[in-house]
């Protein structure tokens, strides 16, 4: 199994520890992932801003970078969703189709491909899970509250398997955090308010560690937590899972 | 003015924003409870979506079938290409009836066509009889929601309005007393009404009848008391058979307010003896939308408002921030069809979280259409120039490994060296209005990775 690690641009630049945790976690699970150095970005910021045609060279660069791998794994559901859903704008060559199918969010890869649902290790903290919309509604990693009353998902299953962990019960389980890519700048007021409301739900219900599988939502929420100087630690799920696992 | 600017105005009153958000979320939760209780809800959605898709693919045939059936029932059928024709037809019917007093049961179509000011200008009294509609009519405001038109108002606001217009005591905020005052006032209007205008929730091609769903029974009161009934419907309201109706009535009220069905589901098929019934069938941009393959599915909308109740942006920005008859996510895909320039910011008033799509009872791919409108607007140069050029620049950077790597190093270094007051100046950095920037690490992931004595990359030829 040839697995490539895709480290989205903002993780590469601002959260290298999330990329490192992802790589190490995969190693501990028996997967030797390779980081192709020429990678850049999936092109989502441009496309979501209505500049899809300007993003096409980025898409092509992405496909060229990753077409030789069986799987492309990223610690960010929204980038993966973008590759799967919006690379339909490219000519659908065999390479393009392959890369779209091979792209996986880290947690989805662990659950669906590696078929791991439980991990040994302890994390005795009260953990609040932020379900990212692209992961949950886009990649169906958890059931949407609009669809059924079941509120389970891949990441909550993995986290629950850890010893001593307590998952926060939120008043609004799966409301969007308000990041939305360039939305956070073009609609800064609403975006901030949504993030503040999201954080308030975690504060109200006792979250000590706020986590999720999409670093973009977490970057936005972390910015709000730090501005308000709240005693909440924000960690990508890869950091938690990698931290509790000893080397295999 | 963009949605963001109007939203910021709404956000200034933080307590009201909280209240608005929580009130609509309460409706959304009520909807969830009602939906979870129906095991076949997803099958109903699929069926409704299929019926609507089928109907839209043969809209001309079903409209003709409907017209023939309605005429056979003794109903006068009129066709209006746009809002002006719709208004002129209604004025003409009213004048021929020798009437000057109209009672109206909530119709978003007449709102869309700006019928009220047109009729008032021609000396005709129009009274909206839905309680919420009446409140905003007193205040001379447009509805802020298609099902809950006065949801932006608190009971104190209604108390003030009724004090001014209905003479209730100053400071009277008791909903029971206020509703009673409105009730007495509206009874007199119903009794005096000569022409009753209603909207149409569903028009049945097979029978030529129209169906109106209300909770207050105001359509029934208006129509049965007046001599003339005018039903105004958009061309997309058609469903083929009477037997299809149950699929939609089961979905509509559950999605809208969490009720199993609306209190009144009234069928109007033919005029009572000695009375007149008219149906005005309106296009007003709908065939244009039908001709846009990416956006055609928006015509499946049954106007339940569920996408508004669930939308985290709508709940915090209020319906007026959309400045369109139909606000919220569905409005943001209907409005650019009418005026792309005026409504160019609406498809961007979304995080594309997808909740609107999941909640939609007829399975309109709302957030996908929002994404597609953005591309249409980008191609048409209807997005801010600064954004367009910024994205072009970003495209160059991100398509090249080398430029991207250098740019990242530069940005991180700048962020580390520049004073916090400068990097977080709200005038220069919208992010920093409410958030701290991420701390810039000394090295990027790729720089770290390059230094690792990592195992060699797997050969590209080996499996």
mmCIF file of N, CA, C and O in Angstrom, chain B residues 247-310:
data_model
loop_
_atom_site.group_PDB
_atom_site.id
_atom_site.type_symbol
_atom_site.label_atom_id
_atom_site.label_comp_id
_atom_site.label_asym_id
_atom_site.label_seq_id
_atom_site.Cartn_x
_atom_site.Cartn_y
_atom_site.Cartn_z
ATOM 1 N N UNK B 247 -47.884 13.358 0.185
ATOM 2 C CA UNK B 247 -46.425 13.327 0.349
ATOM 3 C C UNK B 247 -45.939 14.705 0.796
ATOM 4 O O UNK B 247 -45.122 14.829 1.720
ATOM 5 N N UNK B 248 -46.490 15.728 0.163
ATOM 6 C CA UNK B 248 -46.011 17.086 0.440
ATOM 7 C C UNK B 248 -46.585 17.663 1.727
ATOM 8 O O UNK B 248 -45.887 18.370 2.455
ATOM 9 N N UNK B 249 -47.855 17.380 2.017
ATOM 10 C CA UNK B 249 -48.413 17.932 3.261
ATOM 11 C C UNK B 249 -47.740 17.289 4.473
ATOM 12 O O UNK B 249 -47.603 17.922 5.510
ATOM 13 N N UNK B 250 -47.305 16.047 4.336
ATOM 14 C CA UNK B 250 -46.598 15.411 5.454
ATOM 15 C C UNK B 250 -45.215 16.037 5.662
ATOM 16 O O UNK B 250 -44.686 16.050 6.771
ATOM 17 N N UNK B 251 -44.628 16.509 4.573
ATOM 18 C CA UNK B 251 -43.290 17.104 4.674
ATOM 19 C C UNK B 251 -43.327 18.575 5.064
ATOM 20 O O UNK B 251 -42.477 19.050 5.823
ATOM 21 N N UNK B 252 -44.306 19.291 4.530
ATOM 22 C CA UNK B 252 -44.311 20.760 4.638
ATOM 23 C C UNK B 252 -44.318 21.246 6.091
ATOM 24 O O UNK B 252 -43.415 21.962 6.519
ATOM 25 N N UNK B 253 -45.341 20.837 6.846
ATOM 26 C CA UNK B 253 -45.478 21.399 8.193
ATOM 27 C C UNK B 253 -44.413 20.855 9.146
ATOM 28 O O UNK B 253 -43.921 21.579 10.015
ATOM 29 N N UNK B 254 -44.064 19.593 8.960
ATOM 30 C CA UNK B 254 -42.992 19.041 9.809
ATOM 31 C C UNK B 254 -41.709 19.828 9.613
ATOM 32 O O UNK B 254 -41.026 20.168 10.571
ATOM 33 N N UNK B 255 -41.374 20.112 8.356
ATOM 34 C CA UNK B 255 -40.123 20.815 8.078
ATOM 35 C C UNK B 255 -40.202 22.274 8.500
ATOM 36 O O UNK B 255 -39.204 22.863 8.909
ATOM 37 N N UNK B 256 -41.407 22.846 8.401
ATOM 38 C CA UNK B 256 -41.546 24.278 8.661
ATOM 39 C C UNK B 256 -41.564 24.584 10.156
ATOM 40 O O UNK B 256 -40.797 25.421 10.635
ATOM 41 N N UNK B 257 -42.460 23.923 10.887
ATOM 42 C CA UNK B 257 -42.686 24.286 12.284
ATOM 43 C C UNK B 257 -42.677 23.090 13.218
ATOM 44 O O UNK B 257 -42.897 23.246 14.412
ATOM 45 N N UNK B 258 -42.458 21.891 12.666
ATOM 46 C CA UNK B 258 -42.481 20.708 13.510
ATOM 47 C C UNK B 258 -43.883 20.212 13.820
ATOM 48 O O UNK B 258 -44.068 19.390 14.704
ATOM 49 N N UNK B 259 -44.872 20.710 13.081
ATOM 50 C CA UNK B 259 -46.239 20.203 13.245
ATOM 51 C C UNK B 259 -46.438 19.015 12.310
ATOM 52 O O UNK B 259 -45.834 18.965 11.233
ATOM 53 N N UNK B 260 -47.322 18.067 12.661
ATOM 54 C CA UNK B 260 -47.587 16.955 11.728
ATOM 55 C C UNK B 260 -48.189 17.467 10.410
ATOM 56 O O UNK B 260 -47.774 17.064 9.334
ATOM 57 N N UNK B 261 -49.186 18.329 10.518
ATOM 58 C CA UNK B 261 -49.731 19.029 9.339
ATOM 59 C C UNK B 261 -50.119 20.428 9.805
ATOM 60 O O UNK B 261 -50.225 20.684 11.001
ATOM 61 N N UNK B 262 -50.362 21.313 8.840
ATOM 62 C CA UNK B 262 -50.863 22.628 9.239
ATOM 63 C C UNK B 262 -52.293 22.473 9.751
ATOM 64 O O UNK B 262 -52.993 21.519 9.396
ATOM 65 N N UNK B 263 -52.727 23.414 10.568
ATOM 66 C CA UNK B 263 -54.065 23.341 11.160
ATOM 67 C C UNK B 263 -55.145 23.266 10.068
ATOM 68 O O UNK B 263 -56.098 22.503 10.171
ATOM 69 N N UNK B 264 -54.967 24.073 9.045
ATOM 70 C CA UNK B 264 -55.923 24.057 7.923
ATOM 71 C C UNK B 264 -55.202 23.690 6.638
ATOM 72 O O UNK B 264 -54.168 24.273 6.321
ATOM 73 N N UNK B 265 -55.728 22.707 5.937
ATOM 74 C CA UNK B 265 -55.255 22.386 4.588
ATOM 75 C C UNK B 265 -56.486 22.498 3.693
ATOM 76 O O UNK B 265 -57.311 21.590 3.648
ATOM 77 N N UNK B 266 -56.640 23.638 3.053
ATOM 78 C CA UNK B 266 -57.907 23.950 2.397
ATOM 79 C C UNK B 266 -57.805 23.771 0.895
ATOM 80 O O UNK B 266 -56.858 24.253 0.269
ATOM 81 N N UNK B 267 -58.791 23.087 0.351
ATOM 82 C CA UNK B 267 -58.828 22.839 -1.093
ATOM 83 C C UNK B 267 -59.842 23.792 -1.721
ATOM 84 O O UNK B 267 -60.981 23.863 -1.279
ATOM 85 N N UNK B 268 -59.423 24.503 -2.724
ATOM 86 C CA UNK B 268 -60.336 25.396 -3.448
ATOM 87 C C UNK B 268 -60.382 24.938 -4.902
ATOM 88 O O UNK B 268 -59.404 25.067 -5.635
ATOM 89 N N UNK B 269 -61.532 24.396 -5.302
ATOM 90 C CA UNK B 269 -61.624 23.837 -6.652
ATOM 91 C C UNK B 269 -62.529 24.656 -7.564
ATOM 92 O O UNK B 269 -62.256 24.785 -8.749
ATOM 93 N N UNK B 270 -63.617 25.197 -7.025
ATOM 94 C CA UNK B 270 -64.552 25.926 -7.889
ATOM 95 C C UNK B 270 -65.248 27.006 -7.077
ATOM 96 O O UNK B 270 -65.313 26.920 -5.844
ATOM 97 N N UNK B 271 -65.763 28.040 -7.745
ATOM 98 C CA UNK B 271 -66.430 29.108 -7.002
ATOM 99 C C UNK B 271 -67.762 28.626 -6.427
ATOM 100 O O UNK B 271 -68.409 27.755 -7.011
ATOM 101 N N UNK B 272 -68.135 29.175 -5.262
ATOM 102 C CA UNK B 272 -69.455 28.893 -4.711
ATOM 103 C C UNK B 272 -70.495 29.564 -5.617
ATOM 104 O O UNK B 272 -70.153 30.502 -6.352
ATOM 105 N N UNK B 273 -71.736 29.097 -5.586
ATOM 106 C CA UNK B 273 -72.767 29.695 -6.448
ATOM 107 C C UNK B 273 -72.837 31.216 -6.251
ATOM 108 O O UNK B 273 -72.839 31.701 -5.120
ATOM 109 N N UNK B 274 -72.832 31.920 -7.383
ATOM 110 C CA UNK B 274 -72.935 33.378 -7.322
ATOM 111 C C UNK B 274 -71.615 34.087 -7.052
ATOM 112 O O UNK B 274 -71.560 35.310 -6.971
ATOM 113 N N UNK B 275 -70.540 33.306 -6.888
ATOM 114 C CA UNK B 275 -69.237 33.926 -6.628
ATOM 115 C C UNK B 275 -68.261 33.653 -7.777
ATOM 116 O O UNK B 275 -68.547 32.874 -8.680
ATOM 117 N N UNK B 276 -67.108 34.323 -7.691
ATOM 118 C CA UNK B 276 -66.094 34.179 -8.746
ATOM 119 C C UNK B 276 -64.797 33.619 -8.163
ATOM 120 O O UNK B 276 -64.436 33.960 -7.041
ATOM 121 N N UNK B 277 -64.119 32.798 -8.947
ATOM 122 C CA UNK B 277 -62.784 32.356 -8.543
ATOM 123 C C UNK B 277 -61.821 32.550 -9.710
ATOM 124 O O UNK B 277 -62.144 32.198 -10.858
ATOM 125 N N UNK B 278 -60.699 33.150 -9.425
ATOM 126 C CA UNK B 278 -59.653 33.395 -10.433
ATOM 127 C C UNK B 278 -58.341 32.767 -9.967
ATOM 128 O O UNK B 278 -58.046 32.791 -8.773
ATOM 129 N N UNK B 279 -57.596 32.250 -10.917
ATOM 130 C CA UNK B 279 -56.238 31.806 -10.595
ATOM 131 C C UNK B 279 -55.276 32.549 -11.521
ATOM 132 O O UNK B 279 -55.472 32.565 -12.744
ATOM 133 N N UNK B 280 -54.272 33.189 -10.931
ATOM 134 C CA UNK B 280 -53.258 33.886 -11.729
ATOM 135 C C UNK B 280 -51.979 33.053 -11.676
ATOM 136 O O UNK B 280 -51.409 32.838 -10.602
ATOM 137 N N UNK B 281 -51.565 32.578 -12.836
ATOM 138 C CA UNK B 281 -50.372 31.728 -12.917
ATOM 139 C C UNK B 281 -49.191 32.596 -13.374
ATOM 140 O O UNK B 281 -49.236 33.199 -14.443
ATOM 141 N N UNK B 282 -48.156 32.649 -12.530
ATOM 142 C CA UNK B 282 -47.092 33.639 -12.728
ATOM 143 C C UNK B 282 -45.744 32.981 -13.020
ATOM 144 O O UNK B 282 -45.369 32.002 -12.374
ATOM 145 N N UNK B 283 -45.039 33.572 -13.980
ATOM 146 C CA UNK B 283 -43.677 33.117 -14.280
ATOM 147 C C UNK B 283 -42.670 33.961 -13.487
ATOM 148 O O UNK B 283 -42.041 33.492 -12.559
ATOM 149 N N UNK B 284 -42.536 35.233 -13.828
ATOM 150 C CA UNK B 284 -41.642 36.170 -13.134
ATOM 151 C C UNK B 284 -40.247 35.585 -12.867
ATOM 152 O O UNK B 284 -39.776 35.549 -11.728
ATOM 153 N N UNK B 285 -39.593 35.145 -13.927
ATOM 154 C CA UNK B 285 -38.204 34.677 -13.803
ATOM 155 C C UNK B 285 -38.041 33.187 -13.588
ATOM 156 O O UNK B 285 -36.923 32.664 -13.623
ATOM 157 N N UNK B 286 -39.159 32.488 -13.382
ATOM 158 C CA UNK B 286 -39.032 31.065 -13.071
ATOM 159 C C UNK B 286 -38.590 30.235 -14.272
ATOM 160 O O UNK B 286 -37.791 29.304 -14.118
ATOM 161 N N UNK B 287 -39.100 30.563 -15.472
ATOM 162 C CA UNK B 287 -38.654 29.779 -16.639
ATOM 163 C C UNK B 287 -37.175 30.033 -16.929
ATOM 164 O O UNK B 287 -36.471 29.158 -17.425
ATOM 165 N N UNK B 288 -36.724 31.248 -16.589
ATOM 166 C CA UNK B 288 -35.287 31.527 -16.757
ATOM 167 C C UNK B 288 -34.463 30.602 -15.854
ATOM 168 O O UNK B 288 -33.453 30.027 -16.291
ATOM 169 N N UNK B 289 -34.909 30.443 -14.613
ATOM 170 C CA UNK B 289 -34.204 29.549 -13.685
ATOM 171 C C UNK B 289 -34.317 28.095 -14.163
ATOM 172 O O UNK B 289 -33.373 27.317 -14.041
ATOM 173 N N UNK B 290 -35.483 27.765 -14.711
ATOM 174 C CA UNK B 290 -35.688 26.411 -15.245
ATOM 175 C C UNK B 290 -34.686 26.122 -16.366
ATOM 176 O O UNK B 290 -34.245 24.991 -16.560
ATOM 177 N N UNK B 291 -34.299 27.176 -17.060
ATOM 178 C CA UNK B 291 -33.352 27.037 -18.160
ATOM 179 C C UNK B 291 -31.900 27.019 -17.719
ATOM 180 O O UNK B 291 -30.996 26.924 -18.562
ATOM 181 N N UNK B 292 -31.635 27.157 -16.434
ATOM 182 C CA UNK B 292 -30.249 27.072 -15.933
ATOM 183 C C UNK B 292 -30.086 25.688 -15.304
ATOM 184 O O UNK B 292 -30.523 25.465 -14.167
ATOM 185 N N UNK B 293 -29.451 24.768 -16.005
ATOM 186 C CA UNK B 293 -29.405 23.380 -15.512
ATOM 187 C C UNK B 293 -28.873 23.254 -14.084
ATOM 188 O O UNK B 293 -29.394 22.459 -13.301
ATOM 189 N N UNK B 294 -27.875 24.060 -13.725
ATOM 190 C CA UNK B 294 -27.294 23.937 -12.381
ATOM 191 C C UNK B 294 -28.244 24.406 -11.277
ATOM 192 O O UNK B 294 -28.049 24.063 -10.111
ATOM 193 N N UNK B 295 -29.215 25.234 -11.653
ATOM 194 C CA UNK B 295 -30.061 25.867 -10.625
ATOM 195 C C UNK B 295 -31.532 25.491 -10.751
ATOM 196 O O UNK B 295 -32.359 25.960 -9.981
ATOM 197 N N UNK B 296 -31.841 24.654 -11.725
ATOM 198 C CA UNK B 296 -33.222 24.254 -11.982
ATOM 199 C C UNK B 296 -33.882 23.670 -10.732
ATOM 200 O O UNK B 296 -35.038 23.944 -10.436
ATOM 201 N N UNK B 297 -33.119 22.867 -9.987
ATOM 202 C CA UNK B 297 -33.694 22.162 -8.834
ATOM 203 C C UNK B 297 -34.198 23.118 -7.760
ATOM 204 O O UNK B 297 -34.981 22.720 -6.897
ATOM 205 N N UNK B 298 -33.786 24.385 -7.821
ATOM 206 C CA UNK B 298 -34.287 25.336 -6.815
ATOM 207 C C UNK B 298 -35.798 25.534 -6.956
ATOM 208 O O UNK B 298 -36.460 25.959 -6.013
ATOM 209 N N UNK B 299 -36.331 25.221 -8.130
ATOM 210 C CA UNK B 299 -37.784 25.364 -8.346
ATOM 211 C C UNK B 299 -38.583 24.252 -7.664
ATOM 212 O O UNK B 299 -39.809 24.280 -7.667
ATOM 213 N N UNK B 300 -37.893 23.281 -7.093
ATOM 214 C CA UNK B 300 -38.606 22.240 -6.344
ATOM 215 C C UNK B 300 -39.096 22.751 -4.992
ATOM 216 O O UNK B 300 -39.902 22.111 -4.330
ATOM 217 N N UNK B 301 -38.590 23.900 -4.584
ATOM 218 C CA UNK B 301 -38.846 24.434 -3.230
ATOM 219 C C UNK B 301 -40.340 24.527 -2.924
ATOM 220 O O UNK B 301 -41.112 25.041 -3.722
ATOM 221 N N UNK B 302 -40.735 24.024 -1.743
ATOM 222 C CA UNK B 302 -42.130 24.130 -1.302
ATOM 223 C C UNK B 302 -42.302 25.204 -0.229
ATOM 224 O O UNK B 302 -43.339 25.280 0.423
ATOM 225 N N UNK B 303 -41.291 26.022 -0.023
ATOM 226 C CA UNK B 303 -41.375 27.194 0.861
ATOM 227 C C UNK B 303 -41.704 26.830 2.308
ATOM 228 O O UNK B 303 -42.588 27.424 2.917
ATOM 229 N N UNK B 304 -40.976 25.868 2.854
ATOM 230 C CA UNK B 304 -41.200 25.490 4.248
ATOM 231 C C UNK B 304 -40.347 26.328 5.191
ATOM 232 O O UNK B 304 -40.635 26.436 6.375
ATOM 233 N N UNK B 305 -39.256 26.885 4.666
ATOM 234 C CA UNK B 305 -38.391 27.724 5.502
ATOM 235 C C UNK B 305 -37.413 26.946 6.376
ATOM 236 O O UNK B 305 -36.686 27.550 7.166
ATOM 237 N N UNK B 306 -37.370 25.621 6.230
ATOM 238 C CA UNK B 306 -36.476 24.834 7.093
ATOM 239 C C UNK B 306 -35.012 25.238 6.902
ATOM 240 O O UNK B 306 -34.227 25.236 7.857
ATOM 241 N N UNK B 307 -34.641 25.596 5.681
ATOM 242 C CA UNK B 307 -33.238 25.960 5.429
ATOM 243 C C UNK B 307 -32.868 27.240 6.178
ATOM 244 O O UNK B 307 -31.722 27.431 6.565
ATOM 245 N N UNK B 308 -33.877 28.124 6.355
ATOM 246 C CA UNK B 308 -33.602 29.353 7.111
ATOM 247 C C UNK B 308 -33.417 29.037 8.593
ATOM 248 O O UNK B 308 -32.505 29.554 9.240
ATOM 249 N N UNK B 309 -34.318 28.198 9.113
ATOM 250 C CA UNK B 309 -34.250 27.875 10.544
ATOM 251 C C UNK B 309 -32.945 27.177 10.896
ATOM 252 O O UNK B 309 -32.413 27.353 11.987
ATOM 253 N N UNK B 310 -32.427 26.388 9.985
ATOM 254 C CA UNK B 310 -31.207 25.643 10.298
ATOM 255 C C UNK B 310 -29.951 26.437 9.978
ATOM 256 O O UNK B 310 -28.892 26.160 10.537
#
